[in-house]
Structure formats: structure tokens, C-alpha cells
Short mmCIF file of C-alpha atoms in Angstrom, two decimals:
data_model
loop_
_atom_site.label_atom_id
_atom_site.label_comp_id
_atom_site.label_asym_id
_atom_site.label_seq_id
_atom_site.Cartn_x
_atom_site.Cartn_y
_atom_site.Cartn_z
CA MET A 256 6.27 -21.70 9.45
CA SER A 257 3.20 -19.70 8.50
CA ARG A 258 2.04 -16.96 10.82
CA ALA A 259 -1.73 -16.25 10.97
CA PHE A 260 -2.74 -12.57 11.13
CA ASP A 261 -5.97 -10.64 10.89
CA LEU A 262 -5.94 -8.06 8.11
CA ASP A 263 -9.51 -6.71 7.52
CA LEU A 264 -9.32 -5.69 3.87
CA GLN A 265 -13.14 -5.32 3.66
CA THR A 266 -13.03 -2.53 6.33
CA VAL A 267 -10.21 -0.75 4.45
CA GLU A 268 -12.10 -1.00 1.20
CA GLN A 269 -15.23 0.40 2.91
CA GLU A 270 -13.28 3.37 4.29
CA ILE A 271 -11.88 4.14 0.88
CA GLU A 272 -15.43 4.07 -0.62
CA GLU A 273 -16.68 6.39 2.14
CA SER A 274 -13.97 8.85 1.52
CA GLY A 275 -15.43 9.70 -1.85
CA GLY A 276 -12.18 9.56 -3.68
CA GLY A 277 -10.63 12.64 -2.26
CA GLY A 278 -12.77 15.07 -4.20
CA ASP A 279 -11.53 14.28 -7.64
CA GLY A 280 -14.64 12.08 -8.49
CA HIS A 281 -12.58 8.98 -8.60
CA THR A 282 -14.54 6.42 -6.69
CA ASP A 283 -13.49 3.16 -8.31
CA ARG A 284 -10.49 2.55 -5.98
CA SER A 285 -9.08 -0.75 -5.18
CA ILE A 286 -6.70 -2.48 -2.78
CA VAL A 287 -3.97 -4.07 -4.92
CA LEU A 288 -2.07 -7.04 -3.53
CA GLY A 289 1.38 -7.92 -4.76
CA THR A 290 4.87 -9.00 -3.88
CA LEU A 291 7.72 -6.70 -3.40
CA ASP A 292 10.70 -8.84 -4.49
CA GLY A 293 12.57 -6.67 -7.06
CA THR A 294 11.02 -8.38 -10.08
CA LYS A 295 8.56 -5.50 -10.88
CA ASP A 296 9.65 -1.98 -11.77
CA GLU A 297 8.85 0.42 -8.90
CA ARG A 298 7.35 2.81 -11.33
CA GLU A 299 4.48 0.34 -11.78
CA TRP A 300 3.83 0.18 -8.02
CA PHE A 301 3.99 4.00 -7.89
CA GLU A 302 1.43 4.35 -10.73
CA ILE A 303 -0.99 2.27 -8.73
CA VAL A 304 -0.86 4.53 -5.71
CA ASP A 305 -0.71 7.70 -7.85
CA ARG A 306 -4.11 6.79 -9.36
CA GLY A 307 -5.59 6.48 -5.81
CA ASP A 308 -5.37 2.81 -5.04
CA VAL A 309 -3.82 1.20 -2.05
CA LEU A 310 -0.96 -1.31 -2.27
CA VAL A 311 -0.48 -4.16 0.13
CA LEU A 312 2.82 -5.81 -0.73
CA ALA A 313 4.33 -8.91 0.76
CA VAL A 314 8.03 -8.17 1.25
CA GLU A 315 10.46 -10.74 -0.02
CA GLY A 316 13.92 -9.52 0.66
CA GLU A 317 15.53 -6.45 2.19
CA LEU A 318 12.85 -3.78 2.46
CA SER A 319 15.19 -0.82 2.26
CA GLU A 320 16.72 -1.99 -0.94
CA LEU A 321 13.45 -3.08 -2.57
CA ALA A 322 11.60 0.11 -1.71
CA GLU A 323 14.31 2.77 -2.12
CA GLY A 324 12.99 4.22 -5.30
CA LEU A 325 9.33 3.90 -4.29
CA VAL A 326 9.51 5.64 -0.90
CA PRO A 327 10.56 9.15 -2.06
CA ARG A 328 8.00 9.13 -4.93
CA VAL A 329 5.08 8.20 -2.59
CA LYS A 330 6.22 10.70 0.14
CA GLU A 331 6.54 13.52 -2.51
CA ARG A 332 2.80 13.06 -3.30
CA GLY A 333 1.83 13.09 0.36
CA GLY A 334 1.28 9.29 0.46
CA SER A 335 2.12 6.93 3.32
CA LEU A 336 4.18 3.83 3.69
CA VAL A 337 3.78 1.50 6.68
CA HIS A 338 5.74 -1.68 7.25
CA PHE A 339 3.63 -4.11 9.13
CA ARG A 340 5.02 -7.56 9.77
CA GLU A 341 6.05 -8.92 6.33
CA PHE A 342 3.93 -6.37 4.45
CA LEU A 343 4.35 -2.96 3.19
CA LEU A 344 1.10 -0.85 2.94
CA VAL A 345 1.42 2.02 0.53
CA THR A 346 -1.49 4.53 0.41
CA PRO A 347 -2.17 7.70 -1.56
CA ALA A 348 -2.27 11.15 0.22
CA ASP A 349 -6.06 10.95 1.04
CA VAL A 350 -5.99 7.56 2.75
CA ASP A 351 -4.83 7.39 6.34
CA VAL A 352 -3.40 4.40 8.01
CA ASP A 353 -4.43 4.03 11.67
CA SER A 354 -1.76 2.28 13.49
CA SER A 355 -2.83 3.32 16.98
CA ARG A 356 -3.88 -0.23 17.84
CA LEU A 357 -0.47 -1.73 17.20
#
């Protein structure tokens, strides 16, 4: 059964552009979509966030096992991880996730 949801990626991209790249001059930022299922090395996911991009990962499996190496690395750099429905949103330190409407 497929569940419909409203994820406004355009608004997220717009907010990233408006933030100006966190003062490092890096303005070509992206939202990277992927699947967290254990087939990709967690270092690849971390490198995406470390360069300033946002990850939206569909979680296929046990989140605590699949993200156990990614979580401490992201948090060490001041980033955020938010589990929302079947997705894990991973952001660099200068991108806030507003969950106040949940």
C-alpha cells in the first residue's frame, strides 16, 4: 500500500539558496535523494552532507542499524538527522529542519 505525503522539496531548495551557503561561498547546493538500505557505504552519504548538501533517504530496513555509522559523523559536524515517516533527512550544520508543524 502506497502512502501519499506532501514533501515540498522546492521550498527546501529555495531556503538553502537563500542561506547563501553558510558563508563559505558554496552556493551550488543540492538535495540528494537516495535509499538507505545498507548497499552504499555510509562514508558516501556523509561526504554528501559534509560538502553542504541535504540528503533525503528512503529507509529500507532497520534505521538504527543502517544509520549507526552515519549518525555520529553527522552530529560531530553539527548536522541534523530527522526521521520522518519512512525517510531520513540529513542536513549539514547550517541547514535547520523545522519540525514544529508535525
